[in-house]
Coordinates of C-alpha atoms in Angstrom, one line a residue:
Chain A
X1262 CA 0.2 0.2 -0.2
X1263 CA 2.4 3.2 -1.5
X1264 CA -0.6 5.2 0.1
X1265 CA 0.4 8.9 -1.3
X1266 CA 3.6 9.1 -3.9
X1267 CA 5.3 12.3 -4.8
X1268 CA 7.7 12.4 -8.2
X1269 CA 10.3 13.8 -8.4
X1270 CA 11.6 13.3 -4.5
X1271 CA 14.3 16.3 -5.6
X1272 CA 14.8 19.0 -8.5
X1273 CA 16.8 21.6 -9.6
X1274 CA 15.8 24.4 -11.9
X1275 CA 17.1 27.5 -13.4
X1276 CA 15.0 31.2 -13.1
X1277 CA 12.5 30.7 -15.7
X1278 CA 12.5 27.1 -16.6
X1279 CA 9.0 25.0 -16.3
X1280 CA 7.9 22.1 -14.2
X1281 CA 5.2 20.0 -13.1
X1282 CA 5.5 17.7 -10.1
X1283 CA 3.2 14.6 -10.0
X1284 CA 0.9 13.4 -6.9
X1285 CA -0.3 9.8 -6.9
X1286 CA -2.8 8.3 -4.6
X1287 CA -4.0 4.7 -4.1
X1288 CA -6.7 5.2 -1.4
X1289 CA -9.4 6.4 -3.8
X1290 CA -9.6 9.7 -1.7
X1291 CA -11.6 12.5 -3.1
X1292 CA -9.6 15.8 -1.9
X1293 CA -6.4 16.3 -2.5
X1294 CA -3.8 18.9 -2.0
X1295 CA -0.5 20.7 -2.2
X1296 CA 1.3 22.7 0.1
X1297 CA 4.9 24.1 0.8
X1298 CA 7.0 24.2 3.7
X1299 CA 9.8 26.7 4.3
X1300 CA 12.4 27.6 7.6
X1301 CA 9.9 29.1 10.2
X1302 CA 6.9 29.6 8.4
X1303 CA 5.5 25.7 8.6
X1304 CA 3.0 24.5 5.9
X1305 CA 0.9 26.7 3.5
X1306 CA -2.1 25.2 1.3
X1307 CA -0.9 26.4 -2.7
X1308 CA -4.0 24.6 -4.0
X1309 CA -6.2 21.6 -3.2
X1310 CA -9.3 19.8 -5.1
X1311 CA -12.6 18.2 -3.3
X1312 CA -13.0 16.1 -6.5
X1313 CA -11.5 14.7 -10.5
X1314 CA -12.0 17.7 -12.7
X1315 CA -12.2 20.3 -9.5
X1316 CA -9.7 22.8 -8.4
X1317 CA -9.1 26.0 -6.0
X1318 CA -7.2 28.4 -4.7
X1319 CA -5.2 28.4 -1.0
X1320 CA -3.3 30.6 0.9
X1321 CA -0.5 31.0 -1.4
X1322 CA -1.4 30.2 -5.4
X1323 CA 0.3 32.7 -7.2
X1324 CA 3.1 31.4 -9.8
X1325 CA 1.3 28.3 -9.2
X1326 CA -1.4 25.9 -11.6
X1327 CA -2.8 22.4 -11.3
X1328 CA -5.2 19.6 -12.9
X1329 CA -7.1 17.1 -11.7
X1330 CA -7.9 15.1 -14.0
X1331 CA -7.9 11.8 -12.6
X1332 CA -9.3 11.2 -9.1
X1333 CA -5.8 9.6 -8.4
X1334 CA -3.4 12.3 -9.6
X1335 CA -2.6 15.9 -8.5
X1336 CA -0.4 18.3 -11.1
X1337 CA 1.4 21.2 -9.5
X1338 CA 3.2 23.4 -12.0
X1339 CA 5.5 25.7 -12.1
X1340 CA 5.5 27.5 -15.5
X1341 CA 8.7 29.9 -15.0
X1342 CA 9.9 29.5 -11.9
X1343 CA 11.8 32.0 -9.8
X1344 CA 13.9 31.7 -6.4
X1345 CA 11.1 32.3 -4.4
X1346 CA 9.9 28.7 -5.0
X1347 CA 12.8 27.3 -4.0
X1348 CA 10.9 25.0 -0.8
X1349 CA 10.1 21.6 -0.1
X1350 CA 6.2 20.5 -1.5
X1351 CA 4.2 18.0 -0.1
X1352 CA 1.2 16.4 -1.5
X1353 CA -1.8 15.2 1.1
X1354 CA -5.2 13.7 0.3
X1355 CA -7.9 12.7 2.5
X1356 CA -11.3 10.8 2.7
X1357 CA -13.2 13.8 2.3
X1358 CA -16.2 11.6 3.8
X1359 CA -16.3 13.7 7.4
X1360 CA -14.6 16.9 8.6
X1361 CA -12.3 15.0 11.0
X1362 CA -10.6 12.5 8.5
X1363 CA -6.6 13.0 9.0
X1364 CA -4.8 14.1 5.7
X1365 CA -2.3 11.4 4.3
X1366 CA 0.9 13.5 3.4
X1367 CA 3.7 11.9 0.6
X1368 CA 7.2 12.3 1.6
X1369 CA 7.6 15.6 -0.4
X1370 CA 9.6 17.4 -3.2
X1371 CA 12.5 19.7 -2.7
X1372 CA 12.8 22.0 -4.9
X1373 CA 15.9 24.5 -5.6
X1374 CA 15.6 27.5 -8.1
X1375 CA 19.0 29.0 -8.9
Chain B
X1162 CA -1.0 38.0 9.3
X1163 CA 0.1 34.5 10.8
X1164 CA -3.6 32.9 12.4
X1165 CA -1.2 30.2 13.9
X1166 CA 1.6 30.8 16.1
X1167 CA 4.0 27.8 18.0
X1168 CA 6.0 30.0 19.7
X1169 CA 8.9 27.5 21.0
X1170 CA 11.2 26.9 18.1
X1171 CA 12.7 24.0 19.7
X1172 CA 12.7 22.2 23.1
X1173 CA 14.6 19.4 24.6
X1174 CA 13.7 17.5 27.2
X1175 CA 14.9 14.4 29.4
X1176 CA 13.8 11.2 28.1
X1177 CA 11.0 9.6 31.1
X1178 CA 10.0 13.5 31.6
X1179 CA 6.9 15.2 29.8
X1180 CA 7.3 17.8 26.9
X1181 CA 4.7 20.6 26.5
X1182 CA 4.6 21.5 23.2
X1183 CA 2.3 24.9 22.9
X1184 CA 0.4 26.6 20.1
X1185 CA -1.1 29.7 19.7
X1186 CA -3.9 30.9 17.1
X1187 CA -6.2 34.2 16.1
X1188 CA -8.9 32.8 14.3
X1189 CA -12.3 32.4 16.2
X1190 CA -13.7 30.4 13.1
X1191 CA -11.5 27.1 13.8
X1192 CA -13.1 24.4 15.5
X1193 CA -11.0 21.5 15.0
X1194 CA -7.7 21.2 16.2
X1195 CA -5.1 18.4 15.4
X1196 CA -1.3 18.2 15.9
X1197 CA 1.1 16.2 12.9
X1198 CA 4.3 14.9 13.5
X1199 CA 7.5 14.9 11.0
X1200 CA 10.6 13.3 10.9
X1201 CA 13.4 14.4 8.5
X1202 CA 12.7 13.5 4.5
X1203 CA 9.3 12.0 5.8
X1204 CA 5.6 13.9 5.2
X1205 CA 3.8 14.8 8.4
X1206 CA 2.1 12.1 9.7
X1207 CA -1.3 13.2 11.8
X1208 CA -0.9 12.6 15.8
X1209 CA -3.8 13.0 17.9
X1210 CA -7.0 15.6 17.1
X1211 CA -9.6 17.3 19.2
X1212 CA -12.8 19.4 18.4
X1213 CA -14.1 22.7 19.6
X1214 CA -16.5 20.9 21.6
X1215 CA -13.7 18.8 24.2
X1216 CA -11.2 20.6 25.9
X1217 CA -9.1 17.2 26.5
X1218 CA -8.3 14.3 24.6
X1219 CA -6.3 11.7 25.1
X1220 CA -4.5 9.0 23.4
X1221 CA -1.6 6.4 24.9
X1222 CA 1.1 9.2 25.9
X1223 CA -0.6 12.2 24.3
X1224 CA -3.0 14.0 25.1
X1225 CA -4.3 17.1 23.8
X1226 CA -5.5 19.9 25.7
X1227 CA -7.7 23.0 24.2
X1228 CA -8.2 26.7 26.4
X1229 CA -11.0 28.0 23.5
X1230 CA -11.3 31.4 26.0
X1231 CA -7.5 31.9 25.6
X1232 CA -7.4 30.5 22.1
X1233 CA -4.3 27.7 23.3
X1234 CA -4.0 24.5 22.3
X1235 CA -1.1 22.3 23.7
X1236 CA 0.0 18.9 23.5
X1237 CA 1.4 16.9 26.4
X1238 CA 3.7 13.3 26.2
X1239 CA 4.3 11.9 29.1
X1240 CA 6.6 10.2 29.1
X1241 CA 9.3 11.3 26.5
X1242 CA 10.7 8.6 24.5
X1243 CA 14.0 9.0 22.0
X1244 CA 11.2 8.3 19.2
X1245 CA 9.8 11.3 20.2
X1246 CA 12.1 13.4 18.6
X1247 CA 10.7 15.2 15.7
X1248 CA 9.1 18.8 14.5
X1249 CA 5.6 19.0 15.8
X1250 CA 2.9 20.8 14.2
X1251 CA -0.4 21.7 15.4
X1252 CA -2.8 22.5 12.8
X1253 CA -6.3 24.0 12.9
X1254 CA -9.3 24.1 10.2
X1255 CA -13.0 24.6 10.0
X1256 CA -15.5 21.8 9.7
X1257 CA -16.8 24.2 7.1
X1258 CA -14.0 24.3 4.4
X1259 CA -13.1 21.3 2.9
X1260 CA -10.2 20.2 5.4
X1261 CA -7.7 22.7 4.7
X1262 CA -5.7 23.1 7.4
X1263 CA -3.4 26.1 8.9
X1264 CA -0.3 25.3 10.2
X1265 CA 1.3 26.5 12.7
X1266 CA 5.5 26.8 12.2
X1267 CA 6.8 23.6 14.0
X1268 CA 8.7 23.3 16.9
X1269 CA 11.4 20.6 17.2
X1270 CA 11.9 18.6 19.8
X1271 CA 14.6 16.6 20.8
X1272 CA 14.5 13.8 23.7
X1273 CA 17.7 13.1 25.3
X1274 CA 19.1 10.2 27.1

């Protein structure tokens, strides 16, 4: 049982390059999320999805786009990477059936933008 | 405008003693409160939670306390064990709202043998 899988685990980009982070979950969860973690700031919500084909903005959405074409996958895109996007990115999923279902997190993608 | 504050970036406790981690919040709309634990190179994992209608919830060595009037959340770990060494995040959400969590900054707990 893999849970939530994020690829890649590490990536170095140059300013202006683009990339896509992939999140896959095998728990048939309805809700999925992308967070970023920066030193001294905890985790902040970038975008989320409450079902296949739906997406919504979180707290820090600027510079990112997302897509949820299949229920099990949630993609996070950076169209033109900036040094301020250097961070650790975490994907999470939840059944969405009740408010107290814990979120399940992947192990993160460490992104460096030079 | 930080809605959630964990004022202690780090905490060091001797094995066997009590660890107390604290969190303060400002948003009165929060009605469900959680603690997550994170080891290096791993994602956060759920530890314990409490709803706004309670003031205490226990799960083995872990107890979470909620003081709504003071807008204060705490986590007690008794007795502390070396495997408890990790970063602890408090997290808050509203029952209405797609389980969007607002996280604190984290406290690095180190348990010394």
